[in-house]
Amino acid sequence: MVEEDEYRATYHSLNDRRCIFEKTILSYRSGCSQSSHFFLADREGIRCNSPEYRQHCATFLPHLRQKARFALNLSETNDTLPYTQEIRIQTGGMLGLQRIANHDDTEPDHADDISTLISDGLKKYADINNFPFQEIIQSIAKFKGRKKRQRR
């Protein structure tokens, strides 16, 4: 446990602007032009290069979590969700926003640029509260993570 505590302390000292959508970027299901990858020991991290865009993401993700509660059968959406739920919210939410931005009924398999999707959404809808969350939540509900491997 001491090594893990040391790792976290070093991680936070190197990455003072952790990407809000780090999980979906690390799963290679989303990208972001405002992020950069770094490696620490044998692990990978994502840093946000823009305080402005990071604030957009930091405002958007809690709204997404709150709106996704019913679709994911969650009674509360505190800051710490199990990994599988968080990846569904982050990835499914970004795929839903990508689908809306593309004006397409088919579900994309990758969200090209998180910062652009949220920024364009803010230009179009003026406020995060006005985003079409009902449509975005459909993508979260449909999203399936990686299938479990069969042990042999």
PDB file of C-alpha atoms in Angstrom:
ATOM      1  CA  MET A   1       0.000   0.000   0.000  1.00  0.00           C
ATOM      2  CA  VAL A   2       2.899   2.341   0.680  1.00  0.00           C
ATOM      3  CA  GLU A   3       4.075   2.025  -2.921  1.00  0.00           C
ATOM      4  CA  GLU A   4       0.583   2.870  -4.179  1.00  0.00           C
ATOM      5  CA  ASP A   5       0.468   5.952  -1.908  1.00  0.00           C
ATOM      6  CA  GLU A   6       3.870   7.040  -3.239  1.00  0.00           C
ATOM      7  CA  TYR A   7       2.683   6.474  -6.810  1.00  0.00           C
ATOM      8  CA  ARG A   8      -0.431   8.612  -6.234  1.00  0.00           C
ATOM      9  CA  ALA A   9       1.581  11.403  -4.637  1.00  0.00           C
ATOM     10  CA  THR A  10       4.023  11.420  -7.562  1.00  0.00           C
ATOM     11  CA  TYR A  11       1.144  11.205 -10.068  1.00  0.00           C
ATOM     12  CA  HIS A  12      -0.583  14.246  -8.545  1.00  0.00           C
ATOM     13  CA  SER A  13       2.662  16.234  -8.410  1.00  0.00           C
ATOM     14  CA  LEU A  14       3.291  15.531 -12.116  1.00  0.00           C
ATOM     15  CA  ASN A  15      -0.321  15.961 -13.190  1.00  0.00           C
ATOM     16  CA  ASP A  16      -1.808  19.037 -11.571  1.00  0.00           C
ATOM     17  CA  ARG A  17      -4.587  19.176 -14.198  1.00  0.00           C
ATOM     18  CA  ARG A  18      -5.836  15.596 -14.443  1.00  0.00           C
ATOM     19  CA  CYS A  19      -8.183  15.112 -17.382  1.00  0.00           C
ATOM     20  CA  ILE A  20     -11.811  14.866 -16.269  1.00  0.00           C
ATOM     21  CA  PHE A  21     -12.471  12.267 -18.995  1.00  0.00           C
ATOM     22  CA  GLU A  22      -9.254  10.318 -18.418  1.00  0.00           C
ATOM     23  CA  LYS A  23     -10.989   6.921 -18.233  1.00  0.00           C
ATOM     24  CA  THR A  24     -12.609   7.106 -21.676  1.00  0.00           C
ATOM     25  CA  ILE A  25      -9.447   8.493 -23.280  1.00  0.00           C
ATOM     26  CA  LEU A  26      -7.330   5.732 -21.735  1.00  0.00           C
ATOM     27  CA  SER A  27      -9.813   3.161 -23.043  1.00  0.00           C
ATOM     28  CA  TYR A  28      -9.203   4.567 -26.555  1.00  0.00           C
ATOM     29  CA  ARG A  29     -12.927   5.218 -27.091  1.00  0.00           C
ATOM     30  CA  SER A  30     -12.549   9.026 -27.018  1.00  0.00           C
ATOM     31  CA  GLY A  31      -9.929  11.567 -27.899  1.00  0.00           C
ATOM     32  CA  CYS A  32      -9.299  15.174 -26.959  1.00  0.00           C
ATOM     33  CA  SER A  33      -7.184  17.804 -28.649  1.00  0.00           C
ATOM     34  CA  GLN A  34      -6.571  19.499 -25.292  1.00  0.00           C
ATOM     35  CA  SER A  35      -5.039  16.447 -23.620  1.00  0.00           C
ATOM     36  CA  SER A  36      -1.610  14.913 -23.498  1.00  0.00           C
ATOM     37  CA  HIS A  37      -0.499  11.439 -22.448  1.00  0.00           C
ATOM     38  CA  PHE A  38       2.287  10.784 -19.997  1.00  0.00           C
ATOM     39  CA  PHE A  39       3.779   7.676 -18.478  1.00  0.00           C
ATOM     40  CA  LEU A  40       4.703   7.108 -14.866  1.00  0.00           C
ATOM     41  CA  ALA A  41       6.322   3.793 -14.112  1.00  0.00           C
ATOM     42  CA  ASP A  42       4.225   1.240 -16.008  1.00  0.00           C
ATOM     43  CA  ARG A  43       1.036   3.338 -16.021  1.00  0.00           C
ATOM     44  CA  GLU A  44      -0.387   5.940 -18.332  1.00  0.00           C
ATOM     45  CA  GLY A  45      -2.073   9.211 -17.401  1.00  0.00           C
ATOM     46  CA  ILE A  46      -3.841  12.034 -19.193  1.00  0.00           C
ATOM     47  CA  ARG A  47      -3.236  15.716 -18.517  1.00  0.00           C
ATOM     48  CA  CYS A  48      -5.515  18.547 -19.619  1.00  0.00           C
ATOM     49  CA  ASN A  49      -3.567  21.317 -21.304  1.00  0.00           C
ATOM     50  CA  SER A  50      -6.303  23.949 -21.056  1.00  0.00           C
ATOM     51  CA  PRO A  51      -7.765  25.311 -17.800  1.00  0.00           C
ATOM     52  CA  GLU A  52     -10.710  26.735 -19.775  1.00  0.00           C
ATOM     53  CA  TYR A  53     -11.658  23.458 -21.465  1.00  0.00           C
ATOM     54  CA  ARG A  54     -11.036  21.539 -18.246  1.00  0.00           C
ATOM     55  CA  GLN A  55     -13.606  23.747 -16.544  1.00  0.00           C
ATOM     56  CA  HIS A  56     -16.140  22.961 -19.300  1.00  0.00           C
ATOM     57  CA  CYS A  57     -15.562  19.236 -18.729  1.00  0.00           C
ATOM     58  CA  ALA A  58     -15.675  19.643 -14.940  1.00  0.00           C
ATOM     59  CA  THR A  59     -19.094  21.272 -15.301  1.00  0.00           C
ATOM     60  CA  PHE A  60     -20.431  18.827 -17.905  1.00  0.00           C
ATOM     61  CA  LEU A  61     -19.509  15.490 -16.270  1.00  0.00           C
ATOM     62  CA  PRO A  62     -21.491  15.993 -13.014  1.00  0.00           C
ATOM     63  CA  HIS A  63     -24.557  16.917 -15.092  1.00  0.00           C
ATOM     64  CA  LEU A  64     -24.040  13.777 -17.143  1.00  0.00           C
ATOM     65  CA  ARG A  65     -23.737  11.641 -13.996  1.00  0.00           C
ATOM     66  CA  GLN A  66     -26.875  13.166 -12.510  1.00  0.00           C
ATOM     67  CA  LYS A  67     -28.921  12.688 -15.675  1.00  0.00           C
ATOM     68  CA  ALA A  68     -27.675   9.086 -16.104  1.00  0.00           C
ATOM     69  CA  ARG A  69     -28.796   7.962 -12.629  1.00  0.00           C
ATOM     70  CA  PHE A  70     -32.045   6.401 -13.774  1.00  0.00           C
ATOM     71  CA  ALA A  71     -30.563   4.714 -16.865  1.00  0.00           C
ATOM     72  CA  LEU A  72     -27.870   3.063 -14.725  1.00  0.00           C
ATOM     73  CA  ASN A  73     -30.150   2.222 -11.771  1.00  0.00           C
ATOM     74  CA  LEU A  74     -28.156   4.401  -9.380  1.00  0.00           C
ATOM     75  CA  SER A  75     -29.741   5.973  -6.334  1.00  0.00           C
ATOM     76  CA  GLU A  76     -26.923   8.508  -5.930  1.00  0.00           C
ATOM     77  CA  THR A  77     -24.157   9.772  -8.154  1.00  0.00           C
ATOM     78  CA  ASN A  78     -21.369  10.772  -5.835  1.00  0.00           C
ATOM     79  CA  ASP A  79     -17.862  11.447  -7.083  1.00  0.00           C
ATOM     80  CA  THR A  80     -16.714   7.848  -6.794  1.00  0.00           C
ATOM     81  CA  LEU A  81     -18.545   5.364  -8.959  1.00  0.00           C
ATOM     82  CA  PRO A  82     -17.354   1.867  -9.808  1.00  0.00           C
ATOM     83  CA  TYR A  83     -15.088   1.843 -12.855  1.00  0.00           C
ATOM     84  CA  THR A  84     -17.654   0.130 -15.091  1.00  0.00           C
ATOM     85  CA  GLN A  85     -20.335   2.714 -14.280  1.00  0.00           C
ATOM     86  CA  GLU A  86     -17.939   5.622 -14.734  1.00  0.00           C
ATOM     87  CA  ILE A  87     -16.714   4.306 -18.097  1.00  0.00           C
ATOM     88  CA  ARG A  88     -20.331   3.891 -19.244  1.00  0.00           C
ATOM     89  CA  ILE A  89     -21.094   7.481 -18.278  1.00  0.00           C
ATOM     90  CA  GLN A  90     -17.934   8.969 -19.774  1.00  0.00           C
ATOM     91  CA  THR A  91     -17.770   6.908 -22.957  1.00  0.00           C
ATOM     92  CA  GLY A  92     -21.499   6.551 -23.558  1.00  0.00           C
ATOM     93  CA  GLY A  93     -21.979  10.257 -22.886  1.00  0.00           C
ATOM     94  CA  MET A  94     -19.280  11.284 -25.329  1.00  0.00           C
ATOM     95  CA  LEU A  95     -20.530   8.857 -27.978  1.00  0.00           C
ATOM     96  CA  GLY A  96     -24.017  10.312 -27.539  1.00  0.00           C
ATOM     97  CA  LEU A  97     -22.704  13.855 -27.908  1.00  0.00           C
ATOM     98  CA  GLN A  98     -20.743  12.768 -31.007  1.00  0.00           C
ATOM     99  CA  ARG A  99     -23.890  11.186 -32.501  1.00  0.00           C
ATOM    100  CA  ILE A 100     -25.862  14.403 -31.921  1.00  0.00           C
ATOM    101  CA  ALA A 101     -23.075  16.550 -33.358  1.00  0.00           C
ATOM    102  CA  ASN A 102     -22.961  14.345 -36.480  1.00  0.00           C
ATOM    103  CA  HIS A 103     -26.768  14.432 -36.840  1.00  0.00           C
ATOM    104  CA  ASP A 104     -26.630  10.666 -37.226  1.00  0.00           C
ATOM    105  CA  ASP A 105     -28.873   7.919 -35.881  1.00  0.00           C
ATOM    106  CA  THR A 106     -26.102   5.319 -35.846  1.00  0.00           C
ATOM    107  CA  GLU A 107     -24.010   5.022 -32.719  1.00  0.00           C
ATOM    108  CA  PRO A 108     -20.360   6.006 -33.302  1.00  0.00           C
ATOM    109  CA  ASP A 109     -17.618   3.814 -31.869  1.00  0.00           C
ATOM    110  CA  HIS A 110     -15.279   6.719 -31.050  1.00  0.00           C
ATOM    111  CA  ALA A 111     -15.725  10.309 -29.879  1.00  0.00           C
ATOM    112  CA  ASP A 112     -13.204  12.335 -31.847  1.00  0.00           C
ATOM    113  CA  ASP A 113     -12.568  15.375 -29.641  1.00  0.00           C
ATOM    114  CA  ILE A 114     -14.170  15.827 -26.229  1.00  0.00           C
ATOM    115  CA  SER A 115     -13.183  19.483 -25.881  1.00  0.00           C
ATOM    116  CA  THR A 116     -14.684  20.382 -29.266  1.00  0.00           C
ATOM    117  CA  LEU A 117     -17.879  18.414 -28.615  1.00  0.00           C
ATOM    118  CA  ILE A 118     -18.527  20.193 -25.311  1.00  0.00           C
ATOM    119  CA  SER A 119     -17.421  23.595 -26.633  1.00  0.00           C
ATOM    120  CA  ASP A 120     -19.618  23.287 -29.750  1.00  0.00           C
ATOM    121  CA  GLY A 121     -22.480  22.150 -27.524  1.00  0.00           C
ATOM    122  CA  LEU A 122     -22.070  25.249 -25.382  1.00  0.00           C
ATOM    123  CA  LYS A 123     -22.139  27.448 -28.493  1.00  0.00           C
ATOM    124  CA  LYS A 124     -25.278  25.726 -29.767  1.00  0.00           C
ATOM    125  CA  TYR A 125     -27.218  25.317 -26.506  1.00  0.00           C
ATOM    126  CA  ALA A 126     -25.778  28.333 -24.581  1.00  0.00           C
ATOM    127  CA  ASP A 127     -25.695  26.432 -21.272  1.00  0.00           C
ATOM    128  CA  ILE A 128     -24.910  22.894 -20.164  1.00  0.00           C
ATOM    129  CA  ASN A 129     -28.387  22.623 -18.656  1.00  0.00           C
ATOM    130  CA  ASN A 130     -29.807  22.969 -22.198  1.00  0.00           C
ATOM    131  CA  PHE A 131     -27.874  20.032 -23.696  1.00  0.00           C
ATOM    132  CA  PRO A 132     -30.168  17.282 -25.072  1.00  0.00           C
ATOM    133  CA  PHE A 133     -29.488  14.927 -22.171  1.00  0.00           C
ATOM    134  CA  GLN A 134     -32.398  12.619 -23.019  1.00  0.00           C
ATOM    135  CA  GLU A 135     -30.690  11.768 -26.309  1.00  0.00           C
ATOM    136  CA  ILE A 136     -27.240  11.542 -24.723  1.00  0.00           C
ATOM    137  CA  ILE A 137     -28.517   9.205 -22.000  1.00  0.00           C
ATOM    138  CA  GLN A 138     -29.772   6.793 -24.676  1.00  0.00           C
ATOM    139  CA  SER A 139     -26.150   6.264 -25.710  1.00  0.00           C
ATOM    140  CA  ILE A 140     -25.110   5.694 -22.097  1.00  0.00           C
ATOM    141  CA  ALA A 141     -27.854   3.092 -21.671  1.00  0.00           C
ATOM    142  CA  LYS A 142     -26.814   1.311 -24.898  1.00  0.00           C
ATOM    143  CA  PHE A 143     -23.085   1.406 -24.184  1.00  0.00           C
ATOM    144  CA  LYS A 144     -21.492  -1.925 -23.419  1.00  0.00           C
ATOM    145  CA  GLY A 145     -17.902  -2.069 -22.267  1.00  0.00           C
ATOM    146  CA  ARG A 146     -15.445  -4.699 -23.284  1.00  0.00           C
ATOM    147  CA  LYS A 147     -16.696  -8.231 -22.966  1.00  0.00           C
ATOM    148  CA  LYS A 148     -15.155 -10.357 -20.283  1.00  0.00           C
ATOM    149  CA  ARG A 149     -12.491 -12.720 -21.481  1.00  0.00           C
ATOM    150  CA  GLN A 150     -13.098 -16.421 -21.215  1.00  0.00           C
ATOM    151  CA  ARG A 151     -10.581 -18.121 -18.983  1.00  0.00           C
ATOM    152  CA  ARG A 152      -9.059 -21.230 -20.423  1.00  0.00           C
TER     153      ARG A 152
END
